[in-house]
mmCIF file with all atom_site columns, C-alpha atoms and ligand atoms in Angstrom:
data_model
loop_
_atom_site.group_PDB
_atom_site.id
_atom_site.type_symbol
_atom_site.label_atom_id
_atom_site.label_alt_id
_atom_site.label_comp_id
_atom_site.label_asym_id
_atom_site.label_entity_id
_atom_site.label_seq_id
_atom_site.pdbx_PDB_ins_code
_atom_site.Cartn_x
_atom_site.Cartn_y
_atom_site.Cartn_z
_atom_site.occupancy
_atom_site.B_iso_or_equiv
_atom_site.pdbx_formal_charge
_atom_site.auth_seq_id
_atom_site.auth_comp_id
_atom_site.auth_asym_id
_atom_site.auth_atom_id
_atom_site.pdbx_PDB_model_num
ATOM   1   C CA . MET A 1 1   ? 0.000   0.000  0.000  1.00 74.00 ? 1   MET A CA 1
ATOM   2   C CA . LYS A 1 2   ? 1.205   3.532  -0.796 1.00 83.00 ? 2   LYS A CA 1
ATOM   3   C CA . LYS A 1 3   ? 2.485   5.458  2.243  1.00 92.00 ? 3   LYS A CA 1
ATOM   4   C CA . LEU A 1 4   ? 0.441   8.500  3.268  1.00 97.00 ? 4   LEU A CA 1
ATOM   5   C CA . LYS A 1 5   ? 2.438   11.692 2.839  1.00 98.00 ? 5   LYS A CA 1
ATOM   6   C CA . ILE A 1 6   ? 1.539   14.366 5.417  1.00 98.00 ? 6   ILE A CA 1
ATOM   7   C CA . LYS A 1 7   ? 2.975   17.861 5.857  1.00 98.00 ? 7   LYS A CA 1
ATOM   8   C CA . VAL A 1 8   ? 3.214   19.246 9.411  1.00 98.00 ? 8   VAL A CA 1
ATOM   9   C CA . LEU A 1 9   ? 3.119   23.056 9.438  1.00 99.00 ? 9   LEU A CA 1
ATOM   10  C CA . ASN A 1 10  ? 3.890   25.356 12.348 1.00 99.00 ? 10  ASN A CA 1
ATOM   11  C CA . GLY A 1 11  ? 3.347   29.098 12.382 1.00 98.00 ? 11  GLY A CA 1
ATOM   12  C CA . PRO A 1 12  ? 4.672   32.099 14.279 1.00 98.00 ? 12  PRO A CA 1
ATOM   13  C CA . ASN A 1 13  ? 6.556   31.739 17.548 1.00 98.00 ? 13  ASN A CA 1
ATOM   14  C CA . LEU A 1 14  ? 6.352   27.959 17.508 1.00 98.00 ? 14  LEU A CA 1
ATOM   15  C CA . ASN A 1 15  ? 10.073  27.888 16.732 1.00 98.00 ? 15  ASN A CA 1
ATOM   16  C CA . LEU A 1 16  ? 10.515  29.043 20.352 1.00 98.00 ? 16  LEU A CA 1
ATOM   17  C CA . THR A 1 17  ? 8.543   26.147 21.817 1.00 98.00 ? 17  THR A CA 1
ATOM   18  C CA . GLY A 1 18  ? 10.416  24.861 24.856 1.00 97.00 ? 18  GLY A CA 1
ATOM   19  C CA . VAL A 1 19  ? 11.556  28.354 25.809 1.00 97.00 ? 19  VAL A CA 1
ATOM   20  C CA . ARG A 1 20  ? 8.349   30.306 25.256 1.00 97.00 ? 20  ARG A CA 1
ATOM   21  C CA . GLU A 1 21  ? 5.769   30.126 28.082 1.00 97.00 ? 21  GLU A CA 1
ATOM   22  C CA . PRO A 1 22  ? 6.759   26.589 29.186 1.00 97.00 ? 22  PRO A CA 1
ATOM   23  C CA . SER A 1 23  ? 3.826   26.446 31.610 1.00 96.00 ? 23  SER A CA 1
ATOM   24  C CA . VAL A 1 24  ? 1.518   26.627 28.561 1.00 97.00 ? 24  VAL A CA 1
ATOM   25  C CA . TYR A 1 25  ? 3.514   24.882 25.811 1.00 98.00 ? 25  TYR A CA 1
ATOM   26  C CA . GLY A 1 26  ? 5.857   22.565 27.754 1.00 96.00 ? 26  GLY A CA 1
ATOM   27  C CA . SER A 1 27  ? 9.646   22.456 27.885 1.00 96.00 ? 27  SER A CA 1
ATOM   28  C CA . GLU A 1 28  ? 10.348  20.329 24.826 1.00 98.00 ? 28  GLU A CA 1
ATOM   29  C CA . THR A 1 29  ? 11.636  22.132 21.751 1.00 98.00 ? 29  THR A CA 1
ATOM   30  C CA . LEU A 1 30  ? 9.898   22.048 18.376 1.00 98.00 ? 30  LEU A CA 1
ATOM   31  C CA . ALA A 1 31  ? 12.740  19.788 17.158 1.00 98.00 ? 31  ALA A CA 1
ATOM   32  C CA . ASP A 1 32  ? 11.994  17.360 20.063 1.00 98.00 ? 32  ASP A CA 1
ATOM   33  C CA . ILE A 1 33  ? 8.285   17.412 19.221 1.00 98.00 ? 33  ILE A CA 1
ATOM   34  C CA . ASN A 1 34  ? 8.915   16.917 15.505 1.00 98.00 ? 34  ASN A CA 1
ATOM   35  C CA . ARG A 1 35  ? 11.187  13.957 16.307 1.00 98.00 ? 35  ARG A CA 1
ATOM   36  C CA . ARG A 1 36  ? 8.395   12.371 18.350 1.00 98.00 ? 36  ARG A CA 1
ATOM   37  C CA . ILE A 1 37  ? 5.894   13.000 15.532 1.00 98.00 ? 37  ILE A CA 1
ATOM   38  C CA . ALA A 1 38  ? 8.315   11.501 12.985 1.00 98.00 ? 38  ALA A CA 1
ATOM   39  C CA . GLU A 1 39  ? 8.808   8.386  15.169 1.00 98.00 ? 39  GLU A CA 1
ATOM   40  C CA . HIS A 1 40  ? 5.068   7.939  15.567 1.00 98.00 ? 40  HIS A CA 1
ATOM   41  C CA . ALA A 1 41  ? 4.503   8.504  11.853 1.00 98.00 ? 41  ALA A CA 1
ATOM   42  C CA . ALA A 1 42  ? 7.147   5.884  10.971 1.00 97.00 ? 42  ALA A CA 1
ATOM   43  C CA . GLU A 1 43  ? 5.462   3.349  13.294 1.00 97.00 ? 43  GLU A CA 1
ATOM   44  C CA . ARG A 1 44  ? 2.137   4.023  11.567 1.00 97.00 ? 44  ARG A CA 1
ATOM   45  C CA . GLY A 1 45  ? 3.501   3.938  8.015  1.00 96.00 ? 45  GLY A CA 1
ATOM   46  C CA . ILE A 1 46  ? 3.113   7.678  7.392  1.00 98.00 ? 46  ILE A CA 1
ATOM   47  C CA . GLU A 1 47  ? 5.728   9.826  5.684  1.00 97.00 ? 47  GLU A CA 1
ATOM   48  C CA . CYS A 1 48  ? 6.013   13.256 7.327  1.00 97.00 ? 48  CYS A CA 1
ATOM   49  C CA . ASP A 1 49  ? 7.628   16.524 6.274  1.00 98.00 ? 49  ASP A CA 1
ATOM   50  C CA . PHE A 1 50  ? 7.976   19.495 8.606  1.00 98.00 ? 50  PHE A CA 1
ATOM   51  C CA . PHE A 1 51  ? 7.883   23.249 8.001  1.00 98.00 ? 51  PHE A CA 1
ATOM   52  C CA . GLN A 1 52  ? 7.843   26.246 10.339 1.00 98.00 ? 52  GLN A CA 1
ATOM   53  C CA . SER A 1 53  ? 7.706   29.940 9.547  1.00 98.00 ? 53  SER A CA 1
ATOM   54  C CA . ASN A 1 54  ? 6.967   33.158 11.366 1.00 98.00 ? 54  ASN A CA 1
ATOM   55  C CA . SER A 1 55  ? 5.751   34.706 8.088  1.00 98.00 ? 55  SER A CA 1
ATOM   56  C CA . GLU A 1 56  ? 2.196   34.596 6.842  1.00 98.00 ? 56  GLU A CA 1
ATOM   57  C CA . GLY A 1 57  ? 3.228   34.482 3.162  1.00 98.00 ? 57  GLY A CA 1
ATOM   58  C CA . ALA A 1 58  ? 5.633   31.591 3.706  1.00 98.00 ? 58  ALA A CA 1
ATOM   59  C CA . LEU A 1 59  ? 2.892   29.629 5.476  1.00 98.00 ? 59  LEU A CA 1
ATOM   60  C CA . ILE A 1 60  ? 0.485   30.336 2.618  1.00 98.00 ? 60  ILE A CA 1
ATOM   61  C CA . ASP A 1 61  ? 3.086   29.050 0.126  1.00 98.00 ? 61  ASP A CA 1
ATOM   62  C CA . ALA A 1 62  ? 3.538   25.964 2.304  1.00 98.00 ? 62  ALA A CA 1
ATOM   63  C CA . VAL A 1 63  ? -0.236  25.330 2.263  1.00 98.00 ? 63  VAL A CA 1
ATOM   64  C CA . HIS A 1 64  ? -0.191  25.614 -1.558 1.00 98.00 ? 64  HIS A CA 1
ATOM   65  C CA . SER A 1 65  ? 2.666   23.127 -1.653 1.00 98.00 ? 65  SER A CA 1
ATOM   66  C CA . VAL A 1 66  ? 0.423   20.596 0.105  1.00 98.00 ? 66  VAL A CA 1
ATOM   67  C CA . LEU A 1 67  ? -1.526  20.506 -3.182 1.00 98.00 ? 67  LEU A CA 1
ATOM   68  C CA . LEU A 1 68  ? 1.267   21.230 -5.663 1.00 98.00 ? 68  LEU A CA 1
ATOM   69  C CA . ASP A 1 69  ? 3.660   18.642 -4.198 1.00 98.00 ? 69  ASP A CA 1
ATOM   70  C CA . GLY A 1 70  ? 1.062   15.900 -3.919 1.00 98.00 ? 70  GLY A CA 1
ATOM   71  C CA . TYR A 1 71  ? 0.598   15.517 -0.168 1.00 98.00 ? 71  TYR A CA 1
ATOM   72  C CA . ASP A 1 72  ? -2.308  13.444 1.127  1.00 98.00 ? 72  ASP A CA 1
ATOM   73  C CA . GLY A 1 73  ? -2.947  15.884 3.946  1.00 98.00 ? 73  GLY A CA 1
ATOM   74  C CA . ALA A 1 74  ? -1.570  18.483 6.309  1.00 98.00 ? 74  ALA A CA 1
ATOM   75  C CA . VAL A 1 75  ? -1.561  19.250 10.001 1.00 99.00 ? 75  VAL A CA 1
ATOM   76  C CA . ILE A 1 76  ? -1.317  22.940 10.837 1.00 99.00 ? 76  ILE A CA 1
ATOM   77  C CA . ASN A 1 77  ? -0.653  24.812 14.054 1.00 98.00 ? 77  ASN A CA 1
ATOM   78  C CA . ALA A 1 78  ? -1.066  28.317 12.693 1.00 99.00 ? 78  ALA A CA 1
ATOM   79  C CA . GLY A 1 79  ? -0.219  29.981 16.029 1.00 98.00 ? 79  GLY A CA 1
ATOM   80  C CA . ALA A 1 80  ? -1.831  33.397 16.404 1.00 98.00 ? 80  ALA A CA 1
ATOM   81  C CA . TYR A 1 81  ? -2.621  33.554 12.644 1.00 98.00 ? 81  TYR A CA 1
ATOM   82  C CA . THR A 1 82  ? -5.387  31.101 13.558 1.00 98.00 ? 82  THR A CA 1
ATOM   83  C CA . HIS A 1 83  ? -7.338  33.939 15.104 1.00 98.00 ? 83  HIS A CA 1
ATOM   84  C CA . TYR A 1 84  ? -7.224  36.548 12.340 1.00 98.00 ? 84  TYR A CA 1
ATOM   85  C CA . SER A 1 85  ? -5.526  35.505 9.082  1.00 98.00 ? 85  SER A CA 1
ATOM   86  C CA . TYR A 1 86  ? -8.160  35.444 6.363  1.00 98.00 ? 86  TYR A CA 1
ATOM   87  C CA . ALA A 1 87  ? -5.332  34.988 3.847  1.00 98.00 ? 87  ALA A CA 1
ATOM   88  C CA . LEU A 1 88  ? -4.290  31.736 5.500  1.00 98.00 ? 88  LEU A CA 1
ATOM   89  C CA . ARG A 1 89  ? -7.940  30.704 5.718  1.00 98.00 ? 89  ARG A CA 1
ATOM   90  C CA . ASP A 1 90  ? -8.365  31.308 1.974  1.00 98.00 ? 90  ASP A CA 1
ATOM   91  C CA . ALA A 1 91  ? -5.164  29.342 1.243  1.00 98.00 ? 91  ALA A CA 1
ATOM   92  C CA . ILE A 1 92  ? -6.518  26.342 3.164  1.00 99.00 ? 92  ILE A CA 1
ATOM   93  C CA . ALA A 1 93  ? -9.876  26.704 1.376  1.00 98.00 ? 93  ALA A CA 1
ATOM   94  C CA . SER A 1 94  ? -8.029  26.795 -1.974 1.00 98.00 ? 94  SER A CA 1
ATOM   95  C CA . VAL A 1 95  ? -6.536  23.325 -1.628 1.00 98.00 ? 95  VAL A CA 1
ATOM   96  C CA . PRO A 1 96  ? -8.811  20.279 -1.829 1.00 98.00 ? 96  PRO A CA 1
ATOM   97  C CA . THR A 1 97  ? -6.355  18.288 0.315  1.00 98.00 ? 97  THR A CA 1
ATOM   98  C CA . PRO A 1 98  ? -7.586  17.816 3.913  1.00 98.00 ? 98  PRO A CA 1
ATOM   99  C CA . VAL A 1 99  ? -5.939  20.027 6.525  1.00 99.00 ? 99  VAL A CA 1
ATOM   100 C CA . VAL A 1 100 ? -6.309  19.363 10.270 1.00 99.00 ? 100 VAL A CA 1
ATOM   101 C CA . GLU A 1 101 ? -5.999  22.298 12.680 1.00 99.00 ? 101 GLU A CA 1
ATOM   102 C CA . VAL A 1 102 ? -3.940  21.729 15.807 1.00 98.00 ? 102 VAL A CA 1
ATOM   103 C CA . HIS A 1 103 ? -3.279  23.644 19.023 1.00 98.00 ? 103 HIS A CA 1
ATOM   104 C CA . MET A 1 104 ? -1.140  22.435 21.886 1.00 98.00 ? 104 MET A CA 1
ATOM   105 C CA . SER A 1 105 ? -3.026  24.462 24.483 1.00 98.00 ? 105 SER A CA 1
ATOM   106 C CA . ASN A 1 106 ? -6.752  24.470 25.182 1.00 98.00 ? 106 ASN A CA 1
ATOM   107 C CA . VAL A 1 107 ? -7.444  27.784 23.458 1.00 98.00 ? 107 VAL A CA 1
ATOM   108 C CA . HIS A 1 108 ? -10.954 27.877 24.959 1.00 98.00 ? 108 HIS A CA 1
ATOM   109 C CA . ALA A 1 109 ? -9.558  28.063 28.479 1.00 98.00 ? 109 ALA A CA 1
ATOM   110 C CA . ARG A 1 110 ? -7.335  31.070 27.745 1.00 98.00 ? 110 ARG A CA 1
ATOM   111 C CA . GLU A 1 111 ? -7.786  34.697 26.652 1.00 98.00 ? 111 GLU A CA 1
ATOM   112 C CA . PRO A 1 112 ? -11.106 35.386 24.845 1.00 98.00 ? 112 PRO A CA 1
ATOM   113 C CA . PHE A 1 113 ? -9.380  36.327 21.545 1.00 98.00 ? 113 PHE A CA 1
ATOM   114 C CA . ARG A 1 114 ? -8.051  32.745 21.278 1.00 98.00 ? 114 ARG A CA 1
ATOM   115 C CA . ARG A 1 115 ? -11.558 31.257 21.277 1.00 98.00 ? 115 ARG A CA 1
ATOM   116 C CA . ASN A 1 116 ? -12.158 32.258 17.674 1.00 98.00 ? 116 ASN A CA 1
ATOM   117 C CA . SER A 1 117 ? -10.451 30.456 14.823 1.00 98.00 ? 117 SER A CA 1
ATOM   118 C CA . VAL A 1 118 ? -10.913 31.796 11.290 1.00 98.00 ? 118 VAL A CA 1
ATOM   119 C CA . ILE A 1 119 ? -9.441  28.593 9.841  1.00 99.00 ? 119 ILE A CA 1
ATOM   120 C CA . SER A 1 120 ? -11.594 25.974 11.629 1.00 98.00 ? 120 SER A CA 1
ATOM   121 C CA . GLU A 1 121 ? -14.438 26.064 9.121  1.00 98.00 ? 121 GLU A CA 1
ATOM   122 C CA . VAL A 1 122 ? -12.110 25.254 6.206  1.00 98.00 ? 122 VAL A CA 1
ATOM   123 C CA . CYS A 1 123 ? -10.208 22.531 8.071  1.00 98.00 ? 123 CYS A CA 1
ATOM   124 C CA . ARG A 1 124 ? -11.289 18.910 8.185  1.00 98.00 ? 124 ARG A CA 1
ATOM   125 C CA . GLY A 1 125 ? -11.238 19.008 11.995 1.00 98.00 ? 125 GLY A CA 1
ATOM   126 C CA . THR A 1 126 ? -9.481  20.438 15.015 1.00 98.00 ? 126 THR A CA 1
ATOM   127 C CA . VAL A 1 127 ? -7.420  18.847 17.787 1.00 98.00 ? 127 VAL A CA 1
ATOM   128 C CA . LEU A 1 128 ? -6.528  21.023 20.753 1.00 98.00 ? 128 LEU A CA 1
ATOM   129 C CA . GLY A 1 129 ? -5.438  20.918 24.351 1.00 98.00 ? 129 GLY A CA 1
ATOM   130 C CA . PHE A 1 130 ? -3.271  17.786 24.341 1.00 98.00 ? 130 PHE A CA 1
ATOM   131 C CA . GLY A 1 131 ? 0.139   19.424 24.203 1.00 98.00 ? 131 GLY A CA 1
ATOM   132 C CA . LYS A 1 132 ? 2.480   17.793 21.683 1.00 98.00 ? 132 LYS A CA 1
ATOM   133 C CA . ASN A 1 133 ? 0.063   14.860 21.475 1.00 98.00 ? 133 ASN A CA 1
ATOM   134 C CA . SER A 1 134 ? -2.373  17.136 19.623 1.00 98.00 ? 134 SER A CA 1
ATOM   135 C CA . TYR A 1 135 ? -0.105  16.653 16.567 1.00 98.00 ? 135 TYR A CA 1
ATOM   136 C CA . ILE A 1 136 ? -0.046  12.865 17.039 1.00 98.00 ? 136 ILE A CA 1
ATOM   137 C CA . LEU A 1 137 ? -3.850  12.711 17.334 1.00 98.00 ? 137 LEU A CA 1
ATOM   138 C CA . ALA A 1 138 ? -4.200  14.866 14.205 1.00 98.00 ? 138 ALA A CA 1
ATOM   139 C CA . LEU A 1 139 ? -1.878  12.495 12.330 1.00 98.00 ? 139 LEU A CA 1
ATOM   140 C CA . GLU A 1 140 ? -3.946  9.526  13.508 1.00 98.00 ? 140 GLU A CA 1
ATOM   141 C CA . SER A 1 141 ? -7.065  11.114 12.024 1.00 98.00 ? 141 SER A CA 1
ATOM   142 C CA . PHE A 1 142 ? -5.651  10.447 8.547  1.00 98.00 ? 142 PHE A CA 1
ATOM   143 C CA . LEU A 1 143 ? -5.753  6.700  9.296  1.00 97.00 ? 143 LEU A CA 1
ATOM   144 C CA . LEU A 1 144 ? -9.455  6.565  10.295 1.00 96.00 ? 144 LEU A CA 1
HETATM 145 C C1 . LIG B 2 .   ? -1.354  27.865 19.813 1.00 75.64 ? 201 LIG B C1 1
HETATM 146 C C2 . LIG B 2 .   ? -2.433  28.751 20.441 1.00 75.64 ? 201 LIG B C2 1
HETATM 147 C C3 . LIG B 2 .   ? -2.446  30.121 19.803 1.00 75.64 ? 201 LIG B C3 1
HETATM 148 O O1 . LIG B 2 .   ? -3.450  30.940 20.399 1.00 75.64 ? 201 LIG B O1 1
HETATM 149 C C4 . LIG B 2 .   ? -1.106  30.792 20.018 1.00 75.64 ? 201 LIG B C4 1
HETATM 150 O O2 . LIG B 2 .   ? -1.087  32.046 19.379 1.00 75.64 ? 201 LIG B O2 1
HETATM 151 C C5 . LIG B 2 .   ? 0.042   29.953 19.597 1.00 75.64 ? 201 LIG B C5 1
HETATM 152 C C6 . LIG B 2 .   ? 0.005   28.527 19.888 1.00 75.64 ? 201 LIG B C6 1
HETATM 153 C C7 . LIG B 2 .   ? -1.257  26.484 20.514 1.00 75.64 ? 201 LIG B C7 1
HETATM 154 O O3 . LIG B 2 .   ? -0.568  25.620 19.994 1.00 75.64 ? 201 LIG B O3 1
HETATM 155 O O4 . LIG B 2 .   ? -1.825  26.307 21.598 1.00 75.64 ? 201 LIG B O4 1
HETATM 156 O O5 . LIG B 2 .   ? 1.040   30.452 19.088 1.00 75.64 ? 201 LIG B O5 1
HETATM 157 O O6 . LIG B 2 .   ? -1.687  27.642 18.468 1.00 75.64 ? 201 LIG B O6 1
#
């Protein structure tokens, strides 16, 4: 059977995971988390590629590449762009490939501005509140 090819995208400030607000996001770095995701993906027969950017345009290009480079799906933690980037929302809506929204923290238990996601309605689903395991659960959704 052909291996599923999934792109894992991280947006602004997630490069500082491990250092940034460890009480919210934990003390593991993004590289540690990506290693764990890659191990899990390998065990489940999924091929994973990783991308992080602090720039909206670079993330939009990366969403386009999910279609143009023939991925079967994507997992995206769009960071704060989640809450206001209509450009990122339109990029996700432009690709027919399923995209799963992820947040490490429970955004509903935090500041009110985090409760709204402008990308949720164009994503296949959302996983939030499980720390780094939110990414693993999102990956698993492609196997259902
Ligand atoms: C986040 C939640 C967002 O509100 C925040 O801006 C982030 C990280 C999360 O993973 O919990 O940068 O997406």
